[in-house]
XYZ file of C-alpha atoms in Angstrom:
678
model
C 152.840 192.647 67.028
C 151.219 192.085 70.400
C 147.677 192.311 71.659
C 146.485 194.429 74.512
C 147.310 191.697 76.976
C 150.849 191.221 75.645
C 150.246 187.945 73.819
C 152.286 187.711 70.619
C 150.246 187.470 67.408
C 150.931 184.010 66.016
C 150.377 185.221 62.454
C 153.733 186.956 62.568
C 155.713 184.103 64.134
C 157.891 182.147 61.666
C 157.386 178.504 62.450
C 157.291 175.047 61.014
C 154.011 173.990 59.295
C 152.646 172.091 62.276
C 153.685 174.443 65.074
C 150.182 175.923 65.383
C 148.689 172.470 65.802
C 151.137 171.699 68.615
C 150.565 175.013 70.353
C 146.795 174.567 70.221
C 147.147 171.487 72.433
C 149.125 173.311 75.129
C 147.341 174.763 78.179
C 149.594 177.808 78.022
C 147.850 178.840 74.805
C 144.302 178.805 76.240
C 144.482 182.555 76.603
C 145.202 182.875 72.899
C 142.109 180.808 72.067
C 140.006 182.955 74.366
C 141.165 186.112 72.670
C 140.355 184.694 69.256
C 136.678 184.379 70.303
C 136.400 188.161 70.347
C 134.494 189.163 67.147
C 136.667 192.166 66.456
C 139.895 190.193 66.910
C 138.532 187.242 64.942
C 137.807 189.450 61.969
C 141.252 191.038 62.174
C 143.118 187.745 61.894
C 143.724 185.712 58.715
C 141.475 182.763 58.026
C 144.242 180.230 58.547
C 144.455 181.077 62.246
C 140.849 180.001 62.749
C 141.703 176.421 61.760
C 143.485 175.502 64.998
C 140.113 175.870 66.778
C 138.765 172.795 64.994
C 140.847 170.211 66.869
C 139.283 171.450 70.110
C 136.034 169.745 69.112
C 137.709 166.414 68.398
C 141.260 166.534 69.695
C 143.848 164.125 68.290
C 144.673 161.424 70.823
C 148.359 161.395 69.832
C 149.019 164.892 71.108
C 150.273 165.185 74.715
C 147.676 167.780 75.713
C 147.837 169.131 79.224
C 149.697 166.455 81.162
C 148.814 166.808 84.833
C 152.466 166.925 85.904
C 153.466 169.679 83.455
C 152.852 173.086 84.960
C 151.539 176.026 82.961
C 154.605 177.993 83.980
C 156.885 175.375 82.450
C 154.952 175.339 79.179
C 155.163 179.112 78.914
C 158.943 178.844 79.253
C 159.072 176.572 76.182
C 158.818 179.520 73.809
C 159.409 179.420 70.095
C 162.640 181.352 70.488
C 164.062 178.637 72.749
C 163.080 175.688 70.551
C 163.473 177.203 67.129
C 162.648 174.394 64.721
C 163.438 174.436 61.024
C 164.135 172.485 57.868
C 167.269 170.647 56.816
C 169.358 172.767 54.483
C 171.558 175.795 54.255
C 170.294 179.372 53.920
C 167.501 179.271 51.309
C 168.391 175.798 50.048
C 165.970 173.292 51.628
C 165.284 170.467 49.134
C 162.443 168.178 50.069
C 164.495 165.047 49.378
C 166.929 165.946 52.191
C 164.235 166.388 54.826
C 164.520 162.688 55.630
C 167.745 163.587 57.412
C 165.930 166.124 59.594
C 165.020 163.515 62.198
C 166.632 162.183 65.390
C 167.693 159.094 63.448
C 169.343 161.208 60.751
C 171.242 163.229 63.321
C 172.239 160.057 65.177
C 173.750 158.661 61.972
C 175.980 161.709 61.487
C 176.804 161.767 65.204
C 177.937 158.125 65.036
C 180.109 158.784 61.979
C 181.862 161.666 63.729
C 182.254 159.656 66.951
C 183.794 156.780 64.979
C 186.193 159.177 63.228
C 187.234 160.774 66.507
C 187.795 157.351 68.079
C 189.837 156.176 65.087
C 192.226 159.121 65.377
C 192.489 159.814 69.120
C 192.250 156.347 70.662
C 193.350 154.271 67.676
C 195.872 155.793 65.281
C 197.667 157.944 67.864
C 198.180 155.036 70.251
C 199.370 152.583 67.621
C 201.636 155.140 65.909
C 203.282 156.630 68.979
C 206.144 154.086 69.102
C 206.876 154.623 65.403
C 206.854 158.401 65.908
C 209.211 157.980 68.858
C 211.750 156.082 66.736
C 211.390 158.188 63.606
C 211.798 161.550 65.296
C 214.299 160.451 67.953
C 212.181 161.362 70.955
C 212.331 160.162 74.521
C 209.438 158.260 76.011
C 208.682 161.159 78.344
C 208.154 163.429 75.331
C 205.825 161.013 73.586
C 203.926 160.793 76.874
C 203.494 164.570 76.686
C 202.037 164.137 73.200
C 199.474 161.662 74.513
C 198.542 163.968 77.397
C 198.049 167.027 75.187
C 194.589 165.836 74.144
C 193.460 165.599 77.769
C 194.908 169.022 78.555
C 193.032 170.669 75.688
C 189.809 168.855 76.597
C 190.010 169.944 80.240
C 190.692 173.589 79.396
C 187.826 173.920 76.926
C 185.132 171.523 78.099
C 183.472 173.816 80.642
C 183.329 176.896 78.434
C 182.246 175.072 75.284
C 179.507 173.180 77.110
C 178.281 176.346 78.893
C 178.032 178.633 75.871
C 177.080 175.876 73.459
C 173.957 174.986 75.457
C 172.218 178.137 74.221
C 173.833 178.051 70.799
C 173.288 176.126 67.596
C 174.456 172.652 68.674
C 174.637 171.061 65.184
C 176.893 173.905 64.034
C 179.059 173.314 67.070
C 179.405 169.724 65.872
C 180.329 171.031 62.412
C 183.070 172.977 64.184
C 184.063 169.753 65.973
C 184.354 167.927 62.628
C 186.532 170.762 61.301
C 188.862 170.687 64.324
C 189.156 166.877 64.343
C 190.068 166.897 60.663
C 192.516 169.763 61.125
C 194.152 168.031 64.078
C 194.592 164.829 62.071
C 196.110 166.799 59.190
C 198.544 168.681 61.440
C 199.581 165.435 63.155
C 200.650 163.976 59.791
C 202.583 167.027 58.562
C 206.029 166.054 59.977
C 206.162 163.170 57.498
C 206.262 165.617 54.576
C 208.873 167.974 56.010
C 211.312 165.657 57.790
C 212.940 164.189 54.696
C 213.813 160.607 53.879
C 214.117 158.023 56.642
C 217.719 156.833 57.000
C 218.256 153.209 57.921
C 220.759 152.477 60.679
C 223.120 149.522 60.903
C 221.583 146.121 61.576
C 222.005 144.647 65.042
C 223.396 141.126 65.003
C 221.102 138.910 67.083
C 223.054 135.647 66.750
C 226.096 134.273 68.535
C 229.184 136.206 67.443
C 232.431 135.606 69.314
C 234.083 138.807 68.030
C 231.246 141.242 68.658
C 232.386 144.843 68.849
C 231.130 146.691 71.898
C 229.081 149.731 70.912
C 228.882 152.779 73.091
C 225.860 155.055 73.186
C 226.653 158.655 72.348
C 224.229 161.477 72.894
C 223.489 163.474 69.784
C 221.198 166.379 69.141
C 218.802 166.164 66.217
C 216.445 168.712 64.738
C 213.869 165.958 64.267
C 212.872 166.193 67.919
C 211.565 169.721 67.250
C 208.569 168.168 65.508
C 207.367 167.433 69.016
C 205.556 170.780 69.006
C 203.731 169.914 65.778
C 202.440 166.681 67.296
C 201.357 168.537 70.442
C 199.511 171.114 68.323
C 197.718 168.326 66.484
C 196.603 166.777 69.765
C 195.422 170.145 71.094
C 193.279 170.620 67.997
C 191.875 167.103 68.363
C 190.997 167.877 71.983
C 189.183 171.042 70.906
C 187.182 168.981 68.419
C 186.291 166.265 70.875
C 184.837 168.673 73.428
C 181.528 169.540 71.678
C 181.032 165.978 70.468
C 180.373 164.307 73.815
C 178.771 167.278 75.579
C 176.636 169.261 73.139
C 176.023 166.304 70.827
C 174.711 164.169 73.676
C 172.520 167.007 74.946
C 171.088 167.543 71.448
C 170.114 163.873 71.209
C 168.434 164.130 74.598
C 166.539 167.228 73.406
C 165.241 165.634 70.243
C 163.676 162.407 71.527
C 161.254 161.502 74.331
C 162.668 160.604 77.720
C 162.199 156.861 77.344
C 164.062 156.810 74.003
C 166.950 159.044 75.019
C 169.017 156.276 76.597
C 168.811 154.091 73.482
C 170.045 156.907 71.226
C 172.836 157.894 73.599
C 173.877 154.272 74.103
C 174.083 153.736 70.345
C 176.234 156.841 69.936
C 178.589 155.795 72.723
C 178.841 152.292 71.266
C 180.053 153.771 67.983
C 182.668 155.771 69.857
C 183.995 152.455 71.187
C 184.021 150.961 67.697
C 186.278 153.787 66.494
C 189.427 152.695 68.380
C 188.977 149.133 67.118
C 188.891 150.358 63.528
C 191.875 152.607 64.266
C 193.951 149.721 65.583
C 193.111 147.476 62.632
C 193.659 150.245 60.077
C 196.849 151.468 61.727
C 198.204 147.945 62.035
C 197.695 147.293 58.337
C 199.267 150.613 57.356
C 202.348 149.859 59.454
C 203.071 146.982 57.062
C 203.729 149.594 54.330
C 207.154 151.236 54.266
C 207.189 154.721 55.782
C 208.436 156.603 52.707
C 206.044 155.074 50.195
C 204.786 158.555 49.233
C 208.312 159.548 48.186
C 208.704 156.519 45.992
C 211.347 155.077 48.299
C 211.750 151.326 48.727
C 214.105 149.192 50.738
C 215.169 145.614 51.105
C 214.385 145.443 54.833
C 211.356 143.468 55.930
C 208.912 143.906 58.804
C 210.975 141.519 60.948
C 213.894 143.938 60.816
C 214.096 146.153 63.933
C 214.869 149.117 61.658
C 211.528 148.843 59.835
C 209.123 151.761 60.212
C 205.601 151.680 58.784
C 203.513 154.345 57.052
C 201.862 155.659 60.238
C 200.742 158.923 58.589
C 198.347 157.543 55.953
C 195.561 156.881 58.465
C 195.631 160.493 59.660
C 195.195 161.801 56.108
C 192.225 159.503 55.528
C 190.645 160.648 58.813
C 191.196 164.285 57.844
C 189.266 163.850 54.599
C 186.426 161.900 56.225
C 186.021 164.331 59.144
C 185.803 167.348 56.857
C 183.200 165.579 54.738
C 180.847 165.805 57.751
C 181.096 169.600 58.130
C 178.402 170.461 55.585
C 175.880 167.791 56.739
C 176.090 169.009 60.348
C 175.770 172.675 59.333
C 172.530 171.849 57.459
C 170.688 170.728 60.601
C 168.394 173.335 62.224
C 168.892 174.588 65.747
C 166.186 172.143 66.887
C 164.644 169.239 65.023
C 160.920 169.357 64.175
C 158.839 168.246 67.139
C 161.338 169.304 69.823
C 158.961 171.813 71.469
C 156.232 169.212 71.717
C 158.651 166.639 73.149
C 159.994 169.075 75.732
C 156.461 170.097 76.751
C 155.671 166.482 77.618
C 158.800 165.856 79.665
C 158.759 165.850 83.456
C 161.662 167.352 85.363
C 163.543 164.837 87.513
C 166.206 167.273 88.688
C 167.516 166.594 92.186
C 166.208 169.298 94.558
C 165.639 171.622 91.644
C 166.610 175.018 93.004
C 168.432 176.347 89.976
C 167.607 179.620 88.288
C 164.622 179.058 85.986
C 165.003 182.386 84.184
C 164.971 181.849 80.421
C 167.827 184.344 80.057
C 170.033 182.469 82.518
C 173.204 181.156 80.876
C 173.482 183.702 78.076
C 176.224 185.733 79.763
C 179.638 184.824 81.123
C 178.513 186.364 84.411
C 176.178 183.396 84.899
C 179.011 180.875 84.562
C 180.153 180.916 88.236
C 176.553 180.638 89.445
C 175.830 177.710 87.135
C 179.043 175.983 88.174
C 178.281 176.525 91.859
C 174.760 175.202 91.419
C 176.047 171.966 89.884
C 178.719 171.552 92.529
C 176.028 171.759 95.218
C 174.101 168.948 93.537
C 175.263 165.977 95.624
C 173.699 163.378 93.333
C 175.395 164.854 90.284
C 178.825 164.943 91.956
C 178.483 161.324 93.096
C 177.632 160.243 89.552
C 180.596 162.181 88.144
C 183.010 160.525 90.572
C 181.395 157.169 89.829
C 181.852 157.436 86.068
C 185.408 158.741 86.509
C 186.474 155.792 88.636
C 184.741 153.441 86.195
C 186.746 155.016 83.384
C 189.979 154.127 85.175
C 188.842 150.487 85.236
C 187.942 150.415 81.564
C 191.205 152.149 80.661
C 193.073 149.513 82.650
C 191.245 146.777 80.742
C 192.199 148.286 77.404
C 195.814 148.858 78.413
C 196.755 145.726 80.320
C 194.412 143.010 79.042
C 196.663 142.009 76.105
C 199.718 141.929 78.370
C 197.819 139.878 80.961
C 196.778 137.312 78.348
C 200.301 137.211 76.948
C 201.963 136.544 80.292
C 199.368 134.275 81.879
C 198.781 132.051 78.871
C 202.155 132.246 77.135
C 200.959 133.783 73.854
C 202.713 136.101 71.462
C 202.141 139.839 71.799
C 200.291 140.135 68.496
C 197.983 137.177 69.144
C 197.281 138.337 72.713
C 196.392 141.812 71.419
C 194.074 140.280 68.821
C 192.282 138.178 71.423
C 192.004 141.108 73.811
C 190.501 143.329 71.142
C 188.128 140.588 69.990
C 186.735 140.353 73.528
C 186.943 143.972 74.686
C 185.534 145.915 71.726
C 182.391 143.838 70.979
C 181.671 143.413 74.694
C 181.971 147.153 75.360
C 179.795 148.124 72.380
C 177.189 145.506 73.254
C 177.164 146.662 76.883
C 176.554 150.303 75.915
C 173.710 149.448 73.555
C 172.167 146.884 75.902
C 172.267 149.278 78.861
C 170.551 152.007 76.853
C 167.997 149.566 75.452
C 166.958 148.215 78.857
C 166.582 151.698 80.346
C 164.470 152.670 77.346
C 162.476 149.425 77.280
C 161.352 149.627 80.905
C 161.071 153.443 80.900
C 163.143 153.743 84.057
C 163.002 156.874 86.151
C 166.172 158.632 87.206
C 166.378 156.750 90.503
C 165.689 153.374 88.913
C 168.320 154.104 86.275
C 170.893 154.662 89.011
C 169.814 151.421 90.701
C 170.267 149.601 87.400
C 173.798 151.008 87.029
C 174.591 149.906 90.588
C 173.326 146.394 89.856
C 175.377 145.977 86.673
C 178.521 147.243 88.403
C 177.975 144.748 91.223
C 177.623 141.861 88.783
C 180.807 142.924 86.979
C 182.665 143.128 90.293
C 181.548 139.645 91.299
C 182.579 138.092 87.998
C 185.930 139.904 87.939
C 187.291 137.454 90.506
C 188.019 135.258 87.497
C 191.404 137.009 87.372
C 192.423 135.174 90.548
C 191.998 131.799 88.868
C 193.107 132.725 85.359
C 196.653 131.466 85.451
C 198.677 128.690 83.910
C 202.078 127.267 84.651
C 204.868 129.028 82.809
C 206.672 127.228 80.011
C 210.353 126.306 80.630
C 212.707 129.286 80.292
C 216.424 128.595 79.913
C 218.459 130.250 82.647
C 215.347 131.186 84.650
C 213.322 128.039 85.361
C 215.257 125.529 83.255
C 218.955 124.799 82.956
C 220.908 124.776 79.705
C 220.870 121.001 79.150
C 222.059 120.421 82.688
C 224.701 123.167 82.570
C 224.714 126.639 84.008
C 222.813 127.885 87.037
C 219.205 128.918 87.529
C 218.863 132.673 87.686
C 221.783 133.257 85.314
C 221.288 133.610 81.558
C 224.963 132.913 80.881
C 226.041 129.287 80.620
C 229.102 127.506 79.164
C 227.279 127.036 75.837
C 226.892 130.809 75.271
C 229.695 132.245 77.373
C 231.734 133.229 74.297
C 228.822 134.806 72.394
C 228.993 138.256 74.027
C 225.188 138.429 74.241
C 223.413 141.630 75.227
C 220.702 141.526 77.906
C 219.144 144.728 76.553
C 217.961 142.910 73.411
C 215.001 140.673 74.268
C 213.978 138.589 71.281
C 212.596 135.248 72.526
C 213.056 132.046 70.550
C 211.765 128.544 71.185
C 213.797 125.420 70.742
C 212.945 121.860 71.803
C 210.073 123.134 74.006
C 212.324 125.549 75.929
C 212.222 129.324 75.596
C 215.439 131.348 75.324
C 216.035 135.024 75.982
C 217.357 135.615 72.448
C 218.978 133.655 69.598
C 222.329 134.714 70.980
C 221.656 133.220 74.422
C 220.486 130.049 72.654
C 223.925 129.892 71.024
C 222.486 130.093 67.502
C 224.961 131.174 64.848
C 223.036 130.923 61.569
C 219.592 132.438 60.793
C 217.189 131.832 57.921
C 215.823 135.331 57.405
C 213.325 134.811 54.589
C 211.165 132.356 56.528
C 208.306 133.514 58.752
C 208.692 133.145 61.607
C 212.434 133.512 61.422
C 214.330 130.281 62.204
C 217.848 129.510 63.442
C 220.185 126.529 63.355
C 223.607 125.553 64.708
C 222.479 126.493 68.234
C 225.038 125.340 70.794
C 222.650 125.572 73.800
C 219.887 123.441 72.261
C 220.242 119.688 72.409
C 220.537 118.304 68.917
C 218.254 115.368 68.214
C 219.519 115.053 64.659
C 222.600 116.394 62.935
C 221.739 119.671 61.248
C 224.074 121.214 58.687
C 223.922 124.278 56.499
C 221.049 122.681 54.614
C 218.743 123.347 57.551
C 216.499 125.417 55.317
C 215.417 122.177 53.699
C 215.588 119.583 56.472
C 214.656 121.544 59.614
C 215.808 123.982 62.258
C 216.651 124.097 65.926
C 214.883 127.284 67.077
C 212.205 129.622 65.768
C 211.417 133.204 66.678
C 208.706 133.725 69.267
C 207.573 132.177 72.506
C 206.868 128.486 72.892
C 203.271 127.400 72.460
C 201.308 126.990 75.653
C 199.409 123.831 76.588
C 197.008 125.565 79.001
C 193.299 124.867 78.379
C 191.892 127.627 80.621
C 192.080 130.406 78.028
C 188.643 129.811 76.383
C 186.932 129.724 79.788
C 188.673 132.932 80.833
C 187.730 134.743 77.614
C 184.055 133.735 77.921
C 183.746 134.919 81.528
C 185.703 138.080 80.833
C 183.418 138.867 77.880
C 180.460 138.836 80.288
C 182.426 141.040 82.719
C 183.013 143.596 79.955
C 179.327 143.619 78.994
C 178.141 144.302 82.552
C 180.912 146.848 83.108
C 179.879 148.942 80.112
C 176.163 148.448 80.713
C 176.496 151.013 83.490
C 177.959 153.690 81.183
C 174.815 154.831 79.387
C 172.539 154.710 82.495
C 174.989 156.897 84.430
C 175.102 159.448 81.598
C 171.290 159.459 81.391
C 171.078 159.902 85.171
C 173.389 162.916 84.947
C 171.139 164.461 82.299
C 168.042 163.864 84.459
C 169.275 164.985 87.875
C 170.340 168.491 86.779
C 168.391 171.459 85.471
C 167.431 171.291 81.793
C 169.524 174.343 80.890
C 172.628 172.970 82.596
C 172.846 169.524 81.022
C 175.658 170.372 78.596
C 177.657 171.998 81.388
C 177.061 168.937 83.563
C 178.460 166.688 80.832
C 181.384 169.086 80.433
C 182.191 168.767 84.139
C 181.895 164.987 83.907
C 184.377 164.662 81.052
C 186.680 167.304 82.528
C 186.939 165.399 85.818
C 187.476 162.178 83.883
C 190.310 163.654 81.807
C 191.776 165.626 84.678
C 191.972 162.501 86.812
C 194.031 160.718 84.083
C 196.426 163.672 83.622
C 196.854 163.939 87.334
C 197.766 160.254 87.448
C 200.500 160.785 84.865
C 201.949 163.653 86.917
C 201.919 161.558 90.094
C 203.581 158.698 88.230
C 206.325 160.963 86.890
C 206.849 162.519 90.317
C 207.379 159.230 92.130
C 209.503 157.851 89.304
C 211.703 160.920 89.504
C 211.854 160.658 93.294
C 212.891 157.001 93.024
C 215.663 157.970 90.601
C 216.828 160.633 93.039
C 216.927 158.200 95.977
C 218.521 155.313 94.080
C 222.180 154.633 94.824
C 223.844 152.125 92.477
C 226.439 149.588 93.662
C 230.152 150.098 92.867
C 230.732 150.101 89.111
C 233.227 147.222 89.304
C 230.671 144.902 90.904
C 228.918 142.421 88.593
C 225.962 141.007 90.473
C 224.410 137.938 88.881
C 220.813 136.753 89.261
C 221.803 133.769 91.342
C 223.532 134.098 94.721
C 222.902 137.845 94.650
C 222.954 138.202 98.432
C 226.273 136.394 98.691
C 227.926 138.687 96.148
C 226.593 141.808 97.835
C 227.705 140.497 101.233
C 231.208 139.852 99.930
C 231.416 143.341 98.467
C 230.277 144.927 101.730
C 232.693 142.795 103.738
C 235.562 143.819 101.468
C 234.652 147.480 101.869
C 234.522 147.129 105.659
C 237.932 145.407 105.645
C 239.483 148.219 103.626
C 237.990 150.753 106.013
C 239.454 148.960 109.036
C 242.893 148.823 107.380
C 242.804 152.560 106.686
C 241.720 153.388 110.219
C 244.434 151.121 111.601
């Protein structure tokens, strides 16, 4: 029902209990109050509508009534249909005890749980299981790379459309859909385990010195197991579809539900939990890989984790993630379209959009026809595009940290791969989470404007850049390596792994399994001349090693009295590692402190109705840049393979005196050519 002047009768508007109190404080409703003073109209309305006139005599100081920078036109646009608030529940089921969840904090809790689950699966379990999947299903590395890229492909294809249409939709239900897709993707990814049959162990490779080693030739064989590639790709595509609403619509919903100065703290907390997910995934996946792969089939084997043929139960983590993700579907679907108090919060916000010239029509964005115009409007926003490129380049840095930090620590400080990975994770994950939360807290604490937020992000990035020069000084001298930097007890030549002590062992250079003996590292037990292992000890030990100088006579009773070499690299004596880890921890904090401020700046510098689309463009560019890099890498690798010309097959070029051997070969070829021409 409407009055003569077209104002909707509030008695027939379904609303939350306090919506009339909030509307009475808005200047856009002054006309309604004026109409209610008419005697005829006053008598025609229920008594309960006369109560909102009382606060006009003594208004509540907590209400943001008529801010000078909020125009009447803006307040009119904040209609009840746009910010439809409601109770927590489903259909007619709205128990009072569950209304505690119907707050920004309650939504943030569920958002964090879903972000952690998504991080566990996508950036944790998939990464740690990919090598096991490659071995189990006999796939090439290029195919497993396609599996990893499938998530980015799905995210790029869907991010723009999901963020555009989801902006006007029911965002919590979109997140319920995200929980469903993440769980489904995890389930599909684990299905090959239950249809591929029992894992067959191959023959054990002999890693010690054997004088009568049979040469094995590699034969190409086709296996139906590689067809499970498409199942893994489908699982990743589903995971990508689930991740799209999480970081676009979920972030926009948090920004809707809290005041401007609190938005950064909520978003920073959510992003910090998304960083915690991969850490949990790596720890969980690592522990599950210590369980034999066919444990569900009741199969057991005598092989241990030290055996190269061992494969762990990679699939258990995906099943657990499937169950947990689907447990969040109902809680998300119970949230209303907008939390109570959203209209009041939005009425008090001031637009900080850069050169706001976007379409302010309330119907804009409801049709697919508006998609090109919205996309064009964002592309013309120079500030927004600069922030997108900034966060994309920053993502390449953080990805490089996560990928190469363990390898850097391992090589520079002479640590084992597992210990280096543990140290890297212990520094990277807490530092990144702390940086995200701290960045959001400081922006919220000092109530920074959009421009000051960007200045803060610039400052933190500059500090991180300055401190990153620690990499130039983070190095230690390498430990002695037999055949590379150290001779074999005075025999052999530097640059050649073969020496008189292991010449008859027929060692393979394709099998790198370092051992340490008498403070010197060896390429493998075979190159150390070791003939007898002690398999049940951890780490594995060897004795009767012909290339290691014996200080005492060691017989077959070495298990009791001692050993000559043990598996793994030699311990380093460098004392710079603690200093490096401390400085690098600070670098990580300042690097990730810029993440939340940049995201908040993106939300502020665009039109209110285009925030989700802006976040969709941001994540699409970020993902597209990483896929693009993989394609460029594959292209140049393929081009290098095409240009490469190997030397004659009969030529055996050693590490040492390589130029001399090549020169002799070329001279011999030239001599043969001259003889033929003569």
